[in-house]
GROMACS .gro file of C-alpha atoms in nm:
model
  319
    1UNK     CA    1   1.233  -4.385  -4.712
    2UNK     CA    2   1.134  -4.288  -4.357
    3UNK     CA    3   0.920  -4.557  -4.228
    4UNK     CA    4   0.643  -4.550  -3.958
    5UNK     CA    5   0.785  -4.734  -3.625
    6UNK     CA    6   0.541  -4.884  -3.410
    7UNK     CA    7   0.542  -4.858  -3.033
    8UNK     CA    8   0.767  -5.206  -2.957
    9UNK     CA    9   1.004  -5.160  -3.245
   10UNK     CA   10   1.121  -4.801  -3.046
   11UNK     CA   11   1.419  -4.967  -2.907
   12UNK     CA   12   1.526  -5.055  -3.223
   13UNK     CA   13   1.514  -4.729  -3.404
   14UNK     CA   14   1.703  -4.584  -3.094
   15UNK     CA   15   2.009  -4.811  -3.145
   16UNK     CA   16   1.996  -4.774  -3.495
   17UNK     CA   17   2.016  -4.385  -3.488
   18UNK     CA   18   2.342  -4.462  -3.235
   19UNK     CA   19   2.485  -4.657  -3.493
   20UNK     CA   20   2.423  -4.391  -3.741
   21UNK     CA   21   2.595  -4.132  -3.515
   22UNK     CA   22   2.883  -4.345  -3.470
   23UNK     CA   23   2.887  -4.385  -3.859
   24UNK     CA   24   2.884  -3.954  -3.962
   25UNK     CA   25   3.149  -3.922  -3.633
   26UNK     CA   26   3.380  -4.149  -3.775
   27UNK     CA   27   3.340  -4.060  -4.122
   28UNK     CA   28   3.345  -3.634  -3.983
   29UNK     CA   29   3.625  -3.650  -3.792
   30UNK     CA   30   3.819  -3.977  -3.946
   31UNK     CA   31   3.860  -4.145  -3.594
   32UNK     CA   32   3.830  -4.516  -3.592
   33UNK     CA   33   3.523  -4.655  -3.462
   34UNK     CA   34   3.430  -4.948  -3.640
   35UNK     CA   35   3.463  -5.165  -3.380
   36UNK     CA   36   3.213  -4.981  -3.163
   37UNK     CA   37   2.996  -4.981  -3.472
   38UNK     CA   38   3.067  -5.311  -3.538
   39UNK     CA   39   2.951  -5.407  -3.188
   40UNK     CA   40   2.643  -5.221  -3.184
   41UNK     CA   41   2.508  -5.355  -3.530
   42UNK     CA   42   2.551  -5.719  -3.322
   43UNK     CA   43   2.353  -5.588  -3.094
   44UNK     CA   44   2.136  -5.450  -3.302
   45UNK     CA   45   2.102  -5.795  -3.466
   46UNK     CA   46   1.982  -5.958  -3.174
   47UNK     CA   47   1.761  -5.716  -3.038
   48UNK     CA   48   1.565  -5.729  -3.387
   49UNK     CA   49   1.593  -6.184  -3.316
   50UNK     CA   50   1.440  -6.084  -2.966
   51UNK     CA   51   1.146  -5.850  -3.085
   52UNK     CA   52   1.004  -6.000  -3.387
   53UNK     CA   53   1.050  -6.357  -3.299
   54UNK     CA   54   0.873  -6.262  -2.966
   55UNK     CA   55   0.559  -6.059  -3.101
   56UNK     CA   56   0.179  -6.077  -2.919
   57UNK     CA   57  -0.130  -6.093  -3.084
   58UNK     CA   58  -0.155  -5.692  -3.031
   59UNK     CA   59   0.209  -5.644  -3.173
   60UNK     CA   60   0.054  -5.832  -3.465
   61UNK     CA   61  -0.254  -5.620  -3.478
   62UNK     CA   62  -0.043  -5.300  -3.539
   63UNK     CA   63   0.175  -5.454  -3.771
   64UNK     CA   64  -0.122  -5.583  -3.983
   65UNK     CA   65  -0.249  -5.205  -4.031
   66UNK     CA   66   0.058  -5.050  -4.055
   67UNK     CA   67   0.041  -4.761  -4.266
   68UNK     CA   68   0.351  -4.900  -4.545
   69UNK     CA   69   0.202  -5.267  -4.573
   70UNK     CA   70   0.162  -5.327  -4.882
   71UNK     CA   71  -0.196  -5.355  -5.081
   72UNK     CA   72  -0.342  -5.579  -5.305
   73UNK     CA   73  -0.186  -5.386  -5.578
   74UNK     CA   74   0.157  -5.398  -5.472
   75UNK     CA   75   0.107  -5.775  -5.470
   76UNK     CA   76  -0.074  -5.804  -5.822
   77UNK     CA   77   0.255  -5.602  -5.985
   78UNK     CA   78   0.503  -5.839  -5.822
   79UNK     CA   79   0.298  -6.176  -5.910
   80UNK     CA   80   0.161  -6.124  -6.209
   81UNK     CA   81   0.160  -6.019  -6.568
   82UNK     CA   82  -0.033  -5.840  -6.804
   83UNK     CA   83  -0.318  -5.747  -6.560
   84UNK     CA   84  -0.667  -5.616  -6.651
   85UNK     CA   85  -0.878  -5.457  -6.397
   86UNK     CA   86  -1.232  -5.440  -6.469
   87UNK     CA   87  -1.523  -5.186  -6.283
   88UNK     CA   88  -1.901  -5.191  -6.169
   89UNK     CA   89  -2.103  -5.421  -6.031
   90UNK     CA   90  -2.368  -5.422  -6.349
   91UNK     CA   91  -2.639  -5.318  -6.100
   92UNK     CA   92  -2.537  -4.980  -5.924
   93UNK     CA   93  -2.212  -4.851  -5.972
   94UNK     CA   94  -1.835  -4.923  -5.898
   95UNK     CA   95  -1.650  -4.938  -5.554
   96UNK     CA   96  -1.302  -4.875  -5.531
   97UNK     CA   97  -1.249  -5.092  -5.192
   98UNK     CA   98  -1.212  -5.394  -5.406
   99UNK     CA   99  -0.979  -5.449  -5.683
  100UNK     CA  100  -1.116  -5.705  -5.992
  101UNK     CA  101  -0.959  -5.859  -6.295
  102UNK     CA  102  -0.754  -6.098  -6.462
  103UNK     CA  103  -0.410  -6.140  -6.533
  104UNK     CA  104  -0.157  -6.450  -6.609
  105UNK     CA  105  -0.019  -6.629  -6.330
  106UNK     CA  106   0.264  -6.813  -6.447
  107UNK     CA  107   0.143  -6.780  -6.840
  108UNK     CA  108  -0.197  -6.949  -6.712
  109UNK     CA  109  -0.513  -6.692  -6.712
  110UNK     CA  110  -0.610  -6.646  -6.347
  111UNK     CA  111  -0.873  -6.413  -6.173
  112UNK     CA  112  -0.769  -6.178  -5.912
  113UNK     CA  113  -0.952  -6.032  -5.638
  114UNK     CA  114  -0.875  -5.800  -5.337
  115UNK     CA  115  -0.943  -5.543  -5.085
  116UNK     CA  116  -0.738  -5.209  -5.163
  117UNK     CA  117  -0.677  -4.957  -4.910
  118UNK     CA  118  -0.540  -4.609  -5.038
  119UNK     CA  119  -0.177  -4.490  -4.922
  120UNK     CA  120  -0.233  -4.157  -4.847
  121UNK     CA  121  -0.552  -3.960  -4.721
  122UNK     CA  122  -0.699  -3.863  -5.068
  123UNK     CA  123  -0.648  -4.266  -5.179
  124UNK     CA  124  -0.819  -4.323  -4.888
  125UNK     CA  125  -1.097  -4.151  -4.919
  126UNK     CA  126  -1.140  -4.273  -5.264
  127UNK     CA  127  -1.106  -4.647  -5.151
  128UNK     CA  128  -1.325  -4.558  -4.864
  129UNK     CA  129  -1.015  -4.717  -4.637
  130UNK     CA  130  -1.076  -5.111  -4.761
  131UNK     CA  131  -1.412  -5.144  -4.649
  132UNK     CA  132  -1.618  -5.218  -4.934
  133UNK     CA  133  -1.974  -5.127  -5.011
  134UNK     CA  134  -2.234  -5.394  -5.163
  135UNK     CA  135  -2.154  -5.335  -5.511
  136UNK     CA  136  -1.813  -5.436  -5.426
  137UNK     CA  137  -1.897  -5.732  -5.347
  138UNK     CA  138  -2.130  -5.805  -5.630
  139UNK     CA  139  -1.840  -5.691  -5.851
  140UNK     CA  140  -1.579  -5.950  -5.671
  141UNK     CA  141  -1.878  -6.197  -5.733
  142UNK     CA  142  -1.930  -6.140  -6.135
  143UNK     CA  143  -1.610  -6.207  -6.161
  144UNK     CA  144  -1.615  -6.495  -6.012
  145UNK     CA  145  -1.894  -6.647  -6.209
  146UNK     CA  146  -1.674  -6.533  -6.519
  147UNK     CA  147  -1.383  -6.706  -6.382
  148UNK     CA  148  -1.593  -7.053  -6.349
  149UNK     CA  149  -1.752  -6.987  -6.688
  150UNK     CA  150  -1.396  -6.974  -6.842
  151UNK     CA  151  -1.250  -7.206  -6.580
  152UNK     CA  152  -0.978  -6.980  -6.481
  153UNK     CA  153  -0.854  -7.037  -6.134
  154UNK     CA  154  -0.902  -6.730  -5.862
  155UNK     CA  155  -0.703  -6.610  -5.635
  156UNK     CA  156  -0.857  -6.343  -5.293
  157UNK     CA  157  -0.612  -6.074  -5.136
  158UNK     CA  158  -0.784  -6.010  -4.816
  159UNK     CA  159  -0.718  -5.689  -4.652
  160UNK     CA  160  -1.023  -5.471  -4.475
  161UNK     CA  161  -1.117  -5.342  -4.162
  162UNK     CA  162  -1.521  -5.498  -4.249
  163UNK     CA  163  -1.750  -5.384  -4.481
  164UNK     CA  164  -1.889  -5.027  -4.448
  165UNK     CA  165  -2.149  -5.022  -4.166
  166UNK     CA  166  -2.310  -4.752  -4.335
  167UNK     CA  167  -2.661  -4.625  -4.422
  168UNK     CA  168  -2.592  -4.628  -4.762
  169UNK     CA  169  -2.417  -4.956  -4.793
  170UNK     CA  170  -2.744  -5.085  -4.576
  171UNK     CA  171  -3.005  -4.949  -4.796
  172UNK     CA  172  -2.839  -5.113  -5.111
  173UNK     CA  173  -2.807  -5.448  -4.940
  174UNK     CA  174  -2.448  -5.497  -4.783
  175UNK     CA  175  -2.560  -5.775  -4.563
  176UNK     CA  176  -2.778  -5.990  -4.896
  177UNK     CA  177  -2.448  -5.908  -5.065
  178UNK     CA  178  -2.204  -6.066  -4.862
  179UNK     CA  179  -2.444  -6.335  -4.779
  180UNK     CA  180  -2.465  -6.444  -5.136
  181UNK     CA  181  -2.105  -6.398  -5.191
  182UNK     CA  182  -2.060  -6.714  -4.914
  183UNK     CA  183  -2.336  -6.948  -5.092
  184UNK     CA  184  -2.228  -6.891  -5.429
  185UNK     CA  185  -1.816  -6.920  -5.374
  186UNK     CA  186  -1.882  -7.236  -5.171
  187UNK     CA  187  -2.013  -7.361  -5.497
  188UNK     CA  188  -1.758  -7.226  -5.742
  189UNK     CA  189  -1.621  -7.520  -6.000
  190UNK     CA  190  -1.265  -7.370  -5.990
  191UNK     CA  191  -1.013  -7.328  -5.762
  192UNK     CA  192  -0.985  -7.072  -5.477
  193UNK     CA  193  -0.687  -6.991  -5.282
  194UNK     CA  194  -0.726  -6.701  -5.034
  195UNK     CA  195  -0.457  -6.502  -4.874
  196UNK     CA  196  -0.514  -6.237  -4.568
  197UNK     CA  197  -0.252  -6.010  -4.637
  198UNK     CA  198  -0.363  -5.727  -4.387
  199UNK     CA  199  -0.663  -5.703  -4.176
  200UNK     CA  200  -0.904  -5.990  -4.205
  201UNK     CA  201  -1.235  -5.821  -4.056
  202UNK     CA  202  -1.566  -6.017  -4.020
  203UNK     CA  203  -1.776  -6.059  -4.309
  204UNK     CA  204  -1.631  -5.768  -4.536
  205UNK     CA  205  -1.293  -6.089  -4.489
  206UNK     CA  206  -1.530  -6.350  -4.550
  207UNK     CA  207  -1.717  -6.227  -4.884
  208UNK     CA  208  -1.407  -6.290  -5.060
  209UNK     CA  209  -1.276  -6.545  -4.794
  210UNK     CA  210  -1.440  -6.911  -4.912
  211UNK     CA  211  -1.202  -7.063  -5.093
  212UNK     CA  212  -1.000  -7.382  -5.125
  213UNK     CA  213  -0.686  -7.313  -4.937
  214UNK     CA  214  -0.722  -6.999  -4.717
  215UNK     CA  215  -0.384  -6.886  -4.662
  216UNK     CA  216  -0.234  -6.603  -4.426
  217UNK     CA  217   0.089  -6.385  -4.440
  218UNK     CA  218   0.260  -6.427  -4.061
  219UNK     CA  219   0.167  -6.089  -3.946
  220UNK     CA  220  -0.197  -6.029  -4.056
  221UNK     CA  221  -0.492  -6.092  -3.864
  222UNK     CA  222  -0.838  -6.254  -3.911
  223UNK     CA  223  -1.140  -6.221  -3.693
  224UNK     CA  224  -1.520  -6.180  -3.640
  225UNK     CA  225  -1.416  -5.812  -3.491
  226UNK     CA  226  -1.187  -5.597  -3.446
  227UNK     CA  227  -0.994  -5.614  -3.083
  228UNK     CA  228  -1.125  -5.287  -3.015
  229UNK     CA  229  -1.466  -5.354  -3.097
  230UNK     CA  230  -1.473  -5.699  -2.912
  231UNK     CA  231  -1.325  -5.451  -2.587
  232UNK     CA  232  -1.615  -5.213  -2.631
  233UNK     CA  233  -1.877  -5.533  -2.587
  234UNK     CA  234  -1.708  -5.720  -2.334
  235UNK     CA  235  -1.553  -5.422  -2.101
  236UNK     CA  236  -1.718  -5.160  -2.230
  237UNK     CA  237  -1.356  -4.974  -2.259
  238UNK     CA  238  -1.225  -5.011  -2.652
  239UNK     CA  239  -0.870  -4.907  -2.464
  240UNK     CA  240  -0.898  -5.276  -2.355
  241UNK     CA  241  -0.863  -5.416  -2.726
  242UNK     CA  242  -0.475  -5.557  -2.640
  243UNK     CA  243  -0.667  -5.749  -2.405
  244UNK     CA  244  -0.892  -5.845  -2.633
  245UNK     CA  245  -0.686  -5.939  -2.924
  246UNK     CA  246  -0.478  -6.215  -2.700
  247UNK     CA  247  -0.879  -6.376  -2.614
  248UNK     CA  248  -0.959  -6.341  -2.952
  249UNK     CA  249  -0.741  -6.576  -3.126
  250UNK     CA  250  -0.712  -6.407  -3.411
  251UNK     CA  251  -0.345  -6.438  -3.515
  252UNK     CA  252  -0.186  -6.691  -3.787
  253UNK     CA  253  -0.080  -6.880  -3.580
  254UNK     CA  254  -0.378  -6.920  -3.347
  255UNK     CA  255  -0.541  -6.998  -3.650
  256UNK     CA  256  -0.335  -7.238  -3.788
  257UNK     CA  257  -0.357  -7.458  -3.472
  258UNK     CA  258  -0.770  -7.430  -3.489
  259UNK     CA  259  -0.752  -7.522  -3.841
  260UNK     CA  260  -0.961  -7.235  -4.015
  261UNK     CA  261  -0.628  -7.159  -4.210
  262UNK     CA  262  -0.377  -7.376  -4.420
  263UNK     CA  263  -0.052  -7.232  -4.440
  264UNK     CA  264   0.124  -6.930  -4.212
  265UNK     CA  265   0.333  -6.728  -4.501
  266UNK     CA  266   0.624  -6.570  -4.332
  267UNK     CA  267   0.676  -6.222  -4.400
  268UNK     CA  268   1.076  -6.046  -4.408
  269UNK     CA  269   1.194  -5.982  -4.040
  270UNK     CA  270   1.032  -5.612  -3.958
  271UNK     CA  271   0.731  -5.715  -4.155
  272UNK     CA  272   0.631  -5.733  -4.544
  273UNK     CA  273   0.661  -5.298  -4.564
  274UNK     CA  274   1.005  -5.348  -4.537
  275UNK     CA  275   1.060  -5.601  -4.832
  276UNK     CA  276   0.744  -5.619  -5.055
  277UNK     CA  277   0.927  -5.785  -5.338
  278UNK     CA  278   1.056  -6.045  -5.083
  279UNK     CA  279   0.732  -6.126  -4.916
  280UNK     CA  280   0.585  -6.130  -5.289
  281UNK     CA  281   0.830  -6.405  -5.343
  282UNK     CA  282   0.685  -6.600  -5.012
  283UNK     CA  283   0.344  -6.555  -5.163
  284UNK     CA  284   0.432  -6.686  -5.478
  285UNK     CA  285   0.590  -7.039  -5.362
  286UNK     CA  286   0.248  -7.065  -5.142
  287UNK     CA  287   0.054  -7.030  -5.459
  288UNK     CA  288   0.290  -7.212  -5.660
  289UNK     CA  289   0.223  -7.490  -5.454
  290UNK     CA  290  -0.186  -7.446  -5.350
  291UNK     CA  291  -0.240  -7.492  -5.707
  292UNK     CA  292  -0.016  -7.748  -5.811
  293UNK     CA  293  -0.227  -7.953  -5.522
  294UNK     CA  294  -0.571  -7.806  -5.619
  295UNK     CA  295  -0.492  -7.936  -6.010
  296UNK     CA  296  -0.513  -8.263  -5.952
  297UNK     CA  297  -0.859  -8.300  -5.823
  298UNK     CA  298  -1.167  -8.313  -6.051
  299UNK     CA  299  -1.483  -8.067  -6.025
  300UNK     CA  300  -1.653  -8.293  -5.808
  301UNK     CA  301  -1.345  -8.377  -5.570
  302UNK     CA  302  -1.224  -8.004  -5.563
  303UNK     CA  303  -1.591  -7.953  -5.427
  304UNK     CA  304  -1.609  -8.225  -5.189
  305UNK     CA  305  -1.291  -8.161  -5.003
  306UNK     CA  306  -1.413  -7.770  -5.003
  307UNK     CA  307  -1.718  -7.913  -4.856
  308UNK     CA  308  -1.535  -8.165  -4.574
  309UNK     CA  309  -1.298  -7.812  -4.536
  310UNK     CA  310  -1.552  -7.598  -4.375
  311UNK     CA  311  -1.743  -7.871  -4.218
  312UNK     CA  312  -1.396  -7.970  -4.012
  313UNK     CA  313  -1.406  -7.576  -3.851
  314UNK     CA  314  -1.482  -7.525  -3.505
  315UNK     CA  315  -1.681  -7.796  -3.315
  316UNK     CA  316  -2.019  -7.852  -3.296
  317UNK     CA  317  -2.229  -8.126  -3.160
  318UNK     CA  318  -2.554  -8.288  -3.315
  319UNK     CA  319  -2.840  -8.358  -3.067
   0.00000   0.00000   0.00000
């Protein structure tokens, strides 16, 4: 598979085309070069150590939307079994940006949840690229009032630019939707785990984003806007936005040290696109683990310390 390179991983794919060219020489004209080979893949090796144990906040960005990362889908066929997605909303119609149903995590009934971006243009299009209108979000929300009513655990893939800012989404009420998305998971007698697997854009993130454990794959962002749109308000020049994503704060593990997440998942060197099955793996001993802790507490506890959660985020003084 020919995969999409990003602007610092250029060096990279340079040496490894040299390496490939010593490879079809040797092989061509059977002249000995393995130890030039085997001296290049070394250095090869430690130029890929250097760049991805060095990445900034906008090296992150670009990773987080690149093109091959893999959805909420990908993720549901590696983790679980026997999956049921469900449509609509029950009020206006179905939205394709977010993915609904349940499945067995584990042989225990679970409810999954998740923004789903399409892979090529058309899928795109369909999926209205991850950003979900309001009757997404009422659909994420019924079945989450069907997961408490059967007390199945539920579990958030979070992975969208923002909900769509459009007329249409407006009229039907994206911003009520999203609103009461927030009072009503903050309320929810079952457990939550969250994971930003992508982009984690403002409140299209946080609709789905209130849960017990809020969890986030090492490359994937999460912010109140985009680094481009933050550069357009502050500098009025969106070509400022790798400015604006190291102010921002909005990488794991920026979060991580401000507490808003719990856990920083890490993701195969080169990113998850280049081993989904192995970064399905690190999502699974995460999960493995958020609910083995969330199982011991009782309805009220699991709501307290969701309550003390959110109340420990940023700081605040009373006056």
């Amino acid at each position: 598979m020919v995969r999409q390179a990003l602007e610092f991983e250029k060096p990279i794919v340079h040496l490894k085309e040299k390496i490939n060219e010593l490879k079809s020489l040797s092989k061509d004209s059977e002249i000995d070069l393995s130890e030039e080979i085997q001296t290049l893949e070394n250095r090869l090796q430690q130029l890929e150590n250097d760049i991805y144990s060095n990445l900034k906040p906008w090296d992150r960005v670009q990773m987080a939307r690149h093109a091959e990362r893999p959805t909420t889908l990908d993720y549901i066929e590696y983790l679980f079994t026997d999956f049921i997605e469900f449509h609509g909303d029950r009020y206006f119609g179905d939205d394709a940006a977010i993915v609904a149903g349940i499945a067995y995590y584990k042989g225990k009934p679970v409810t999954v949840i998740g923004h789903q971006r399409g892979r090529d243009t058309k899928e795109n299009i369909r999926r209205n690229f991850g950003m979900p209108h309001p009757e997404g979000y009422r659909k994420a929300l019924r079945h989450m009032k069907q997961a408490e009513k059967f007390n199945r655990p539920i579990i958030c893939f979070i992975d969208t630019k923002g909900a769509y800012p459009g007329k249409a989404a407006e009229e039907r009420g994206q911003s009520e939707a999203i609103a009461k998305n927030l009072m009503e998971m903050a309320g929810l007698k079952v457990p939550i785990v969250c994971i930003v697997i992508g982009e984690g854009g403002s409140g299209g993130a946080l609709a789905i984003g209130v849960g017990d454990h809020i969890h986030m794959l090492e490359n994937s962002t999460y912010s109140v806007i985009s680094p481009e749109g933050a550069a357009s308000i502050l500098w009025r020049d969106a070509n400022l936005a790798q400015k604006a994503a190291e102010s921002l704060k909005i990488t794991a593990y920026d979060l991580k040290k401000l507490k808003v997440i719990d856990q920083v998942i890490p993701e195969p060197k080169g990113g998850a696109h280049r081993d989904p099955e192995q970064q399905a793996a690190y999502i699974d001993a995460v999960l493995e683990q958020s609910f083995t802790q969330l199982s011991k507490y009782s309805t009220e506890e699991l709501l307290e310390k969701r309550w003390e959660k959110y109340k420990k985020i940023g700081q605040y003084e009373i006056v």
